[in-house]
């Protein structure tokens, strides 16, 4: 018995080949295309793809198949055999995958999602039908347009931030000019030739009396006593 899935085999070599499927071990390689397989029977079936051999014949219609399992499934069409039965409602089916899809109607599971529309479906063909609808296509176009608009806004934001950063990091040189230099530039006279008694502020208010004028040959400073 397989300790992973519980399948039971009567022969040890069958269990060994089965375990290779769980371990993803594929030691048998096709000499023509290089595809690998877990057991010799699988590579034998695969080789018929290259040779075109179809040794299995339907006993009802004469149709030929490359492998036995496909022939057995086909013959159920003629016999109407339905060996797979739903344990919930008792409905029977010809193929195991059809029963598996049917079980989703009982569990409510919807494993096939449409991501753009945020919808889910219990069967793949339902999803395929939905994708072909105009509603789905319009949703995809709207989402694409929104995505492009968000990208444009994001790019504009980055550009603005870079511009602000560039301005904020610029160095502005501020020159401190003595009062005497300003007076000299405006009146065209040396500070020593002018008797300054008061300093008037921008508001017109008397902000202080001249206390001392100091000249060192390079710059002239005015010291005031603030009122």
mmCIF file of C-alpha atoms in Angstrom, residues 99-225:
data_model
loop_
_atom_site.group_PDB
_atom_site.id
_atom_site.type_symbol
_atom_site.label_atom_id
_atom_site.label_comp_id
_atom_site.label_asym_id
_atom_site.label_seq_id
_atom_site.Cartn_x
_atom_site.Cartn_y
_atom_site.Cartn_z
ATOM 1 C CA UNK A 99 -17.912 12.959 -11.670
ATOM 2 C CA UNK A 100 -15.258 15.210 -10.142
ATOM 3 C CA UNK A 101 -16.778 18.277 -11.796
ATOM 4 C CA UNK A 102 -20.252 17.154 -10.713
ATOM 5 C CA UNK A 103 -19.183 16.971 -7.062
ATOM 6 C CA UNK A 104 -18.467 20.709 -7.143
ATOM 7 C CA UNK A 105 -22.205 21.331 -7.451
ATOM 8 C CA UNK A 106 -22.702 19.708 -4.040
ATOM 9 C CA UNK A 107 -19.752 21.308 -2.245
ATOM 10 C CA UNK A 108 -20.275 24.773 -3.721
ATOM 11 C CA UNK A 109 -16.573 24.946 -4.517
ATOM 12 C CA UNK A 110 -15.651 27.261 -7.397
ATOM 13 C CA UNK A 111 -11.987 26.676 -8.239
ATOM 14 C CA UNK A 112 -11.966 28.612 -11.520
ATOM 15 C CA UNK A 113 -11.602 32.361 -10.834
ATOM 16 C CA UNK A 114 -11.776 35.348 -13.149
ATOM 17 C CA UNK A 115 -9.358 37.760 -11.466
ATOM 18 C CA UNK A 116 -10.331 40.986 -13.310
ATOM 19 C CA UNK A 117 -14.069 40.542 -12.661
ATOM 20 C CA UNK A 118 -13.655 39.053 -9.169
ATOM 21 C CA UNK A 119 -15.918 36.123 -10.062
ATOM 22 C CA UNK A 120 -15.503 32.373 -9.585
ATOM 23 C CA UNK A 121 -16.930 29.383 -11.409
ATOM 24 C CA UNK A 122 -17.368 25.718 -10.573
ATOM 25 C CA UNK A 123 -16.423 24.515 -14.049
ATOM 26 C CA UNK A 124 -13.774 25.582 -16.521
ATOM 27 C CA UNK A 125 -16.146 25.812 -19.468
ATOM 28 C CA UNK A 126 -18.206 28.309 -17.452
ATOM 29 C CA UNK A 127 -15.104 30.434 -16.988
ATOM 30 C CA UNK A 128 -14.317 30.176 -20.703
ATOM 31 C CA UNK A 129 -17.849 31.279 -21.570
ATOM 32 C CA UNK A 130 -17.572 34.214 -19.163
ATOM 33 C CA UNK A 131 -14.248 35.357 -20.650
ATOM 34 C CA UNK A 132 -15.891 35.473 -24.089
ATOM 35 C CA UNK A 133 -18.637 37.850 -22.894
ATOM 36 C CA UNK A 134 -18.669 41.575 -23.663
ATOM 37 C CA UNK A 135 -19.028 42.356 -19.942
ATOM 38 C CA UNK A 136 -15.710 40.668 -19.120
ATOM 39 C CA UNK A 137 -13.911 42.348 -22.011
ATOM 40 C CA UNK A 138 -15.233 45.767 -20.974
ATOM 41 C CA UNK A 139 -14.074 45.160 -17.397
ATOM 42 C CA UNK A 140 -10.586 44.300 -18.616
ATOM 43 C CA UNK A 141 -10.464 47.471 -20.745
ATOM 44 C CA UNK A 142 -11.582 49.615 -17.795
ATOM 45 C CA UNK A 143 -8.996 48.081 -15.473
ATOM 46 C CA UNK A 144 -6.285 48.583 -18.083
ATOM 47 C CA UNK A 145 -7.230 52.254 -18.473
ATOM 48 C CA UNK A 146 -7.235 52.757 -14.687
ATOM 49 C CA UNK A 147 -3.842 51.095 -14.398
ATOM 50 C CA UNK A 148 -2.370 53.349 -17.090
ATOM 51 C CA UNK A 149 -3.838 56.439 -15.383
ATOM 52 C CA UNK A 150 -2.345 55.414 -12.035
ATOM 53 C CA UNK A 151 1.044 54.919 -13.682
ATOM 54 C CA UNK A 152 0.864 58.395 -15.245
ATOM 55 C CA UNK A 153 -0.026 59.949 -11.883
ATOM 56 C CA UNK A 154 2.751 58.033 -10.187
ATOM 57 C CA UNK A 155 5.272 59.240 -12.774
ATOM 58 C CA UNK A 156 4.063 62.847 -12.369
ATOM 59 C CA UNK A 157 4.405 62.550 -8.580
ATOM 60 C CA UNK A 158 7.973 61.271 -8.886
ATOM 61 C CA UNK A 159 8.845 64.100 -11.290
ATOM 62 C CA UNK A 160 7.377 66.729 -8.930
ATOM 63 C CA UNK A 161 9.225 65.276 -5.944
ATOM 64 C CA UNK A 162 12.475 65.358 -7.889
ATOM 65 C CA UNK A 163 11.871 69.007 -8.824
ATOM 66 C CA UNK A 164 11.111 69.958 -5.218
ATOM 67 C CA UNK A 165 14.171 68.069 -4.024
ATOM 68 C CA UNK A 166 16.313 69.852 -6.617
ATOM 69 C CA UNK A 167 15.098 73.280 -5.487
ATOM 70 C CA UNK A 168 15.437 72.456 -1.793
ATOM 71 C CA UNK A 169 19.030 71.322 -2.240
ATOM 72 C CA UNK A 170 20.060 74.399 -4.239
ATOM 73 C CA UNK A 171 22.518 76.689 -2.400
ATOM 74 C CA UNK A 172 21.411 80.291 -2.118
ATOM 75 C CA UNK A 173 24.272 82.598 -1.221
ATOM 76 C CA UNK A 174 23.209 85.495 0.975
ATOM 77 C CA UNK A 175 25.682 88.315 1.352
ATOM 78 C CA UNK A 176 25.670 90.214 4.627
ATOM 79 C CA UNK A 177 26.230 93.891 3.802
ATOM 80 C CA UNK A 178 27.030 96.398 6.575
ATOM 81 C CA UNK A 179 24.693 99.357 7.047
ATOM 82 C CA UNK A 180 27.520 101.719 6.148
ATOM 83 C CA UNK A 181 27.970 100.081 2.760
ATOM 84 C CA UNK A 182 24.265 100.398 1.991
ATOM 85 C CA UNK A 183 24.316 104.091 2.956
ATOM 86 C CA UNK A 184 27.415 104.700 0.886
ATOM 87 C CA UNK A 185 25.896 102.989 -2.172
ATOM 88 C CA UNK A 186 22.663 104.941 -1.910
ATOM 89 C CA UNK A 187 24.117 108.405 -1.091
ATOM 90 C CA UNK A 188 27.502 108.150 -2.738
ATOM 91 C CA UNK A 189 29.241 109.386 0.415
ATOM 92 C CA UNK A 190 31.579 107.915 2.992
ATOM 93 C CA UNK A 191 30.084 107.087 6.342
ATOM 94 C CA UNK A 192 32.619 109.391 8.006
ATOM 95 C CA UNK A 193 31.138 112.349 6.140
ATOM 96 C CA UNK A 194 27.596 111.688 7.365
ATOM 97 C CA UNK A 195 26.302 112.484 10.822
ATOM 98 C CA UNK A 196 23.775 109.766 11.654
ATOM 99 C CA UNK A 197 21.643 110.472 14.640
ATOM 100 C CA UNK A 198 18.804 107.989 14.252
ATOM 101 C CA UNK A 199 18.049 104.720 12.471
ATOM 102 C CA UNK A 200 14.552 104.488 10.998
ATOM 103 C CA UNK A 201 13.003 101.029 10.463
ATOM 104 C CA UNK A 202 10.871 99.831 7.557
ATOM 105 C CA UNK A 203 7.732 100.845 9.413
ATOM 106 C CA UNK A 204 8.916 104.421 9.818
ATOM 107 C CA UNK A 205 9.437 103.971 13.557
ATOM 108 C CA UNK A 206 12.580 105.305 15.185
ATOM 109 C CA UNK A 207 14.363 102.121 16.238
ATOM 110 C CA UNK A 208 17.479 103.563 17.844
ATOM 111 C CA UNK A 209 20.051 106.312 18.202
ATOM 112 C CA UNK A 210 23.559 106.123 16.790
ATOM 113 C CA UNK A 211 25.966 105.346 19.579
ATOM 114 C CA UNK A 212 29.233 104.814 17.744
ATOM 115 C CA UNK A 213 30.615 104.682 14.199
ATOM 116 C CA UNK A 214 33.643 102.445 13.724
ATOM 117 C CA UNK A 215 35.757 102.403 10.571
ATOM 118 C CA UNK A 216 38.660 99.990 10.076
ATOM 119 C CA UNK A 217 39.479 100.801 6.442
ATOM 120 C CA UNK A 218 37.686 97.749 5.083
ATOM 121 C CA UNK A 219 34.179 98.034 6.452
ATOM 122 C CA UNK A 220 32.173 100.459 8.484
ATOM 123 C CA UNK A 221 29.808 99.348 11.220
ATOM 124 C CA UNK A 222 27.124 101.370 12.905
ATOM 125 C CA UNK A 223 26.310 100.589 16.526
ATOM 126 C CA UNK A 224 22.987 101.809 17.857
ATOM 127 C CA UNK A 225 21.231 101.977 21.148
#
